[in-house]
Amino acid sequence: MSVVTEGITKGHLLEVYSDPYITKVGHDHRPAAHIDHPLVTYLSAWTGNTFAGAFMAVRFTPIEIELHALLKRSAIKHSRALGNACLQWAFAQPIQRVTAYIIEGLEAAKNYCLKLGFKEEGRRRAACMQGGIVKDVYVLGMTRLDWSSR
């Protein structure tokens, strides 16, 4: 059974942010690292009794949450169920939309979001630098209506 729970231990945060599969999403001005901020909520992802990674939810506005998947490579076969559990948590909040920003070149992450029901809404051109290379960032979104219509 795949579930997400609100909150995460320091040990699990260290495990997530030391995993090479997860750290590859860091970019030049911001390495993949824990964010300690009142607008950030971490969700622990579990498959049975096994820690599978995390999701980071950033509440920038009262109606929108930005989501980031931080799932371990070993959790890929459960990623859709975990993603749906995360979205269920998100839409249990009083929000209207969820947004995901995906760095150009991370096509597996983009496809993951599309399979979960996100829609591609646009592209922020030259919005990020990764490995010294300027890249675009895809903007994907899911509204409450999208979620309830699935």
PDB file of C-alpha atoms in Angstrom, residues 5-139:
ATOM      1  CA  THR A   5       1.834  11.318   5.625  1.00  0.00           C
ATOM      2  CA  GLU A   6       2.361  14.926   6.601  1.00  0.00           C
ATOM      3  CA  GLY A   7       5.740  15.529   8.201  1.00  0.00           C
ATOM      4  CA  ILE A   8       9.162  13.968   7.909  1.00  0.00           C
ATOM      5  CA  THR A   9      11.969  13.040  10.290  1.00  0.00           C
ATOM      6  CA  LYS A  10      15.422  14.645  10.106  1.00  0.00           C
ATOM      7  CA  GLY A  11      16.847  11.236   9.274  1.00  0.00           C
ATOM      8  CA  HIS A  12      14.496  10.780   6.341  1.00  0.00           C
ATOM      9  CA  LEU A  13      15.273  14.303   5.101  1.00  0.00           C
ATOM     10  CA  LEU A  14      18.988  13.462   5.142  1.00  0.00           C
ATOM     11  CA  GLU A  15      18.252  10.209   3.303  1.00  0.00           C
ATOM     12  CA  VAL A  16      16.253  12.026   0.603  1.00  0.00           C
ATOM     13  CA  TYR A  17      18.721  14.851   0.034  1.00  0.00           C
ATOM     14  CA  SER A  18      21.758  12.559  -0.079  1.00  0.00           C
ATOM     15  CA  ASP A  19      20.222  10.274  -2.731  1.00  0.00           C
ATOM     16  CA  PRO A  20      22.004  10.877  -6.092  1.00  0.00           C
ATOM     17  CA  TYR A  21      18.739  10.146  -7.936  1.00  0.00           C
ATOM     18  CA  ILE A  22      17.146  13.119  -6.153  1.00  0.00           C
ATOM     19  CA  THR A  23      20.112  15.509  -5.994  1.00  0.00           C
ATOM     20  CA  LYS A  24      20.358  15.582  -9.808  1.00  0.00           C
ATOM     21  CA  VAL A  25      17.433  18.044  -9.840  1.00  0.00           C
ATOM     22  CA  GLY A  26      19.470  20.714  -8.083  1.00  0.00           C
ATOM     23  CA  HIS A  27      20.417  23.742 -10.115  1.00  0.00           C
ATOM     24  CA  ASP A  28      23.294  26.161 -10.022  1.00  0.00           C
ATOM     25  CA  HIS A  29      21.774  28.808  -7.798  1.00  0.00           C
ATOM     26  CA  ARG A  30      19.993  26.317  -5.533  1.00  0.00           C
ATOM     27  CA  PRO A  31      21.309  22.810  -4.841  1.00  0.00           C
ATOM     28  CA  ALA A  32      18.819  20.098  -3.927  1.00  0.00           C
ATOM     29  CA  ALA A  33      18.597  20.623  -0.175  1.00  0.00           C
ATOM     30  CA  HIS A  34      16.076  20.795   2.648  1.00  0.00           C
ATOM     31  CA  ILE A  35      14.103  24.038   2.856  1.00  0.00           C
ATOM     32  CA  ASP A  36      13.166  25.165   6.342  1.00  0.00           C
ATOM     33  CA  HIS A  37      10.414  27.726   5.827  1.00  0.00           C
ATOM     34  CA  PRO A  38       6.899  28.156   7.286  1.00  0.00           C
ATOM     35  CA  LEU A  39       5.350  27.863   3.794  1.00  0.00           C
ATOM     36  CA  VAL A  40       7.013  24.481   3.148  1.00  0.00           C
ATOM     37  CA  THR A  41       5.452  21.181   4.207  1.00  0.00           C
ATOM     38  CA  TYR A  42       7.160  17.839   3.704  1.00  0.00           C
ATOM     39  CA  LEU A  43       5.125  14.688   3.150  1.00  0.00           C
ATOM     40  CA  SER A  44       6.739  11.311   3.801  1.00  0.00           C
ATOM     41  CA  ALA A  45       6.055   8.710   1.110  1.00  0.00           C
ATOM     42  CA  TRP A  46       5.672   5.075   2.128  1.00  0.00           C
ATOM     43  CA  THR A  47       5.189   1.763   0.354  1.00  0.00           C
ATOM     44  CA  GLY A  48       4.071  -0.549   3.102  1.00  0.00           C
ATOM     45  CA  ASN A  49       6.560  -0.043   5.942  1.00  0.00           C
ATOM     46  CA  THR A  50       9.333   1.136   3.606  1.00  0.00           C
ATOM     47  CA  PHE A  51      10.273   4.801   3.325  1.00  0.00           C
ATOM     48  CA  ALA A  52      10.033   5.653  -0.399  1.00  0.00           C
ATOM     49  CA  GLY A  53      10.971   9.324  -0.360  1.00  0.00           C
ATOM     50  CA  ALA A  54       9.043  12.529   0.076  1.00  0.00           C
ATOM     51  CA  PHE A  55       7.050  15.301  -1.510  1.00  0.00           C
ATOM     52  CA  MET A  56       7.662  18.960  -0.784  1.00  0.00           C
ATOM     53  CA  ALA A  57       4.647  21.280  -0.861  1.00  0.00           C
ATOM     54  CA  VAL A  58       5.206  25.038  -1.028  1.00  0.00           C
ATOM     55  CA  ARG A  59       2.198  27.226  -0.245  1.00  0.00           C
ATOM     56  CA  PHE A  60       2.955  30.483  -2.079  1.00  0.00           C
ATOM     57  CA  THR A  61      -0.618  31.765  -2.133  1.00  0.00           C
ATOM     58  CA  PRO A  62      -3.864  30.858  -0.351  1.00  0.00           C
ATOM     59  CA  ILE A  63      -5.153  29.102  -3.493  1.00  0.00           C
ATOM     60  CA  GLU A  64      -2.054  27.378  -4.896  1.00  0.00           C
ATOM     61  CA  ILE A  65       0.456  24.751  -3.795  1.00  0.00           C
ATOM     62  CA  GLU A  66       3.676  24.043  -5.688  1.00  0.00           C
ATOM     63  CA  LEU A  67       4.631  20.356  -5.463  1.00  0.00           C
ATOM     64  CA  HIS A  68       8.025  18.672  -5.822  1.00  0.00           C
ATOM     65  CA  ALA A  69       8.450  14.881  -5.896  1.00  0.00           C
ATOM     66  CA  LEU A  70      11.510  13.583  -4.040  1.00  0.00           C
ATOM     67  CA  LEU A  71      10.985   9.868  -4.574  1.00  0.00           C
ATOM     68  CA  LYS A  72      13.828   7.379  -4.365  1.00  0.00           C
ATOM     69  CA  ARG A  73      14.691   5.331  -7.445  1.00  0.00           C
ATOM     70  CA  SER A  74      13.474   2.196  -5.652  1.00  0.00           C
ATOM     71  CA  ALA A  75       9.990   3.763  -5.441  1.00  0.00           C
ATOM     72  CA  ILE A  76       9.526   4.291  -9.183  1.00  0.00           C
ATOM     73  CA  LYS A  77       7.169   1.327  -9.542  1.00  0.00           C
ATOM     74  CA  HIS A  78       4.946   2.936  -6.869  1.00  0.00           C
ATOM     75  CA  SER A  79       5.355   6.530  -8.065  1.00  0.00           C
ATOM     76  CA  ARG A  80       1.902   6.897  -9.623  1.00  0.00           C
ATOM     77  CA  ALA A  81       0.116   5.636  -6.494  1.00  0.00           C
ATOM     78  CA  LEU A  82       2.323   7.875  -4.330  1.00  0.00           C
ATOM     79  CA  GLY A  83       1.714  10.862  -6.607  1.00  0.00           C
ATOM     80  CA  ASN A  84      -2.032  10.325  -6.425  1.00  0.00           C
ATOM     81  CA  ALA A  85      -1.845  10.093  -2.624  1.00  0.00           C
ATOM     82  CA  CYS A  86       0.086  13.384  -2.591  1.00  0.00           C
ATOM     83  CA  LEU A  87      -2.498  15.049  -4.834  1.00  0.00           C
ATOM     84  CA  GLN A  88      -5.275  13.734  -2.609  1.00  0.00           C
ATOM     85  CA  TRP A  89      -3.533  15.419   0.345  1.00  0.00           C
ATOM     86  CA  ALA A  90      -3.081  18.646  -1.662  1.00  0.00           C
ATOM     87  CA  PHE A  91      -6.712  18.881  -2.757  1.00  0.00           C
ATOM     88  CA  ALA A  92      -7.883  18.180   0.807  1.00  0.00           C
ATOM     89  CA  GLN A  93      -6.425  21.659   1.494  1.00  0.00           C
ATOM     90  CA  PRO A  94      -8.541  24.740   0.664  1.00  0.00           C
ATOM     91  CA  ILE A  95      -6.733  25.397  -2.630  1.00  0.00           C
ATOM     92  CA  GLN A  96      -7.744  25.700  -6.262  1.00  0.00           C
ATOM     93  CA  ARG A  97      -4.619  24.458  -8.038  1.00  0.00           C
ATOM     94  CA  VAL A  98      -1.338  22.584  -7.838  1.00  0.00           C
ATOM     95  CA  THR A  99       1.672  23.661  -9.884  1.00  0.00           C
ATOM     96  CA  ALA A 100       4.807  21.737 -10.838  1.00  0.00           C
ATOM     97  CA  TYR A 101       7.885  23.355 -12.358  1.00  0.00           C
ATOM     98  CA  ILE A 102      10.085  20.922 -14.306  1.00  0.00           C
ATOM     99  CA  ILE A 103      13.574  21.782 -15.564  1.00  0.00           C
ATOM    100  CA  GLU A 104      14.129  21.161 -19.269  1.00  0.00           C
ATOM    101  CA  GLY A 105      15.864  17.819 -19.732  1.00  0.00           C
ATOM    102  CA  LEU A 106      14.027  16.116 -16.876  1.00  0.00           C
ATOM    103  CA  GLU A 107      11.562  14.565 -19.324  1.00  0.00           C
ATOM    104  CA  ALA A 108      10.806  11.602 -17.033  1.00  0.00           C
ATOM    105  CA  ALA A 109       9.643  14.059 -14.343  1.00  0.00           C
ATOM    106  CA  LYS A 110       7.537  15.946 -16.873  1.00  0.00           C
ATOM    107  CA  ASN A 111       5.956  12.720 -18.162  1.00  0.00           C
ATOM    108  CA  TYR A 112       5.285  11.612 -14.576  1.00  0.00           C
ATOM    109  CA  CYS A 113       3.284  14.786 -13.922  1.00  0.00           C
ATOM    110  CA  LEU A 114       1.384  14.444 -17.202  1.00  0.00           C
ATOM    111  CA  LYS A 115       0.450  10.838 -16.333  1.00  0.00           C
ATOM    112  CA  LEU A 116      -0.860  12.073 -12.973  1.00  0.00           C
ATOM    113  CA  GLY A 117      -3.189  14.453 -14.835  1.00  0.00           C
ATOM    114  CA  PHE A 118      -1.240  17.714 -14.891  1.00  0.00           C
ATOM    115  CA  LYS A 119      -1.576  19.831 -18.023  1.00  0.00           C
ATOM    116  CA  GLU A 120       1.323  21.639 -19.633  1.00  0.00           C
ATOM    117  CA  GLU A 121       0.572  25.338 -19.270  1.00  0.00           C
ATOM    118  CA  GLY A 122       3.697  26.913 -20.636  1.00  0.00           C
ATOM    119  CA  ARG A 123       7.409  27.331 -20.506  1.00  0.00           C
ATOM    120  CA  ARG A 124       9.587  29.848 -18.716  1.00  0.00           C
ATOM    121  CA  ARG A 125      12.381  30.451 -21.209  1.00  0.00           C
ATOM    122  CA  ALA A 126      15.959  30.592 -19.908  1.00  0.00           C
ATOM    123  CA  ALA A 127      14.655  30.472 -16.323  1.00  0.00           C
ATOM    124  CA  CYS A 128      17.213  28.150 -14.775  1.00  0.00           C
ATOM    125  CA  MET A 129      20.867  27.224 -14.967  1.00  0.00           C
ATOM    126  CA  GLN A 130      21.850  23.602 -14.393  1.00  0.00           C
ATOM    127  CA  GLY A 131      25.415  22.388 -14.734  1.00  0.00           C
ATOM    128  CA  GLY A 132      26.365  25.799 -16.118  1.00  0.00           C
ATOM    129  CA  ILE A 133      23.793  25.474 -18.936  1.00  0.00           C
ATOM    130  CA  VAL A 134      20.826  27.838 -19.224  1.00  0.00           C
ATOM    131  CA  LYS A 135      17.589  25.856 -19.468  1.00  0.00           C
ATOM    132  CA  ASP A 136      13.886  26.442 -19.814  1.00  0.00           C
ATOM    133  CA  VAL A 137      11.430  25.416 -17.097  1.00  0.00           C
ATOM    134  CA  TYR A 138       8.109  23.758 -17.969  1.00  0.00           C
ATOM    135  CA  VAL A 139       5.051  24.935 -16.058  1.00  0.00           C
TER     136      VAL A 139
END
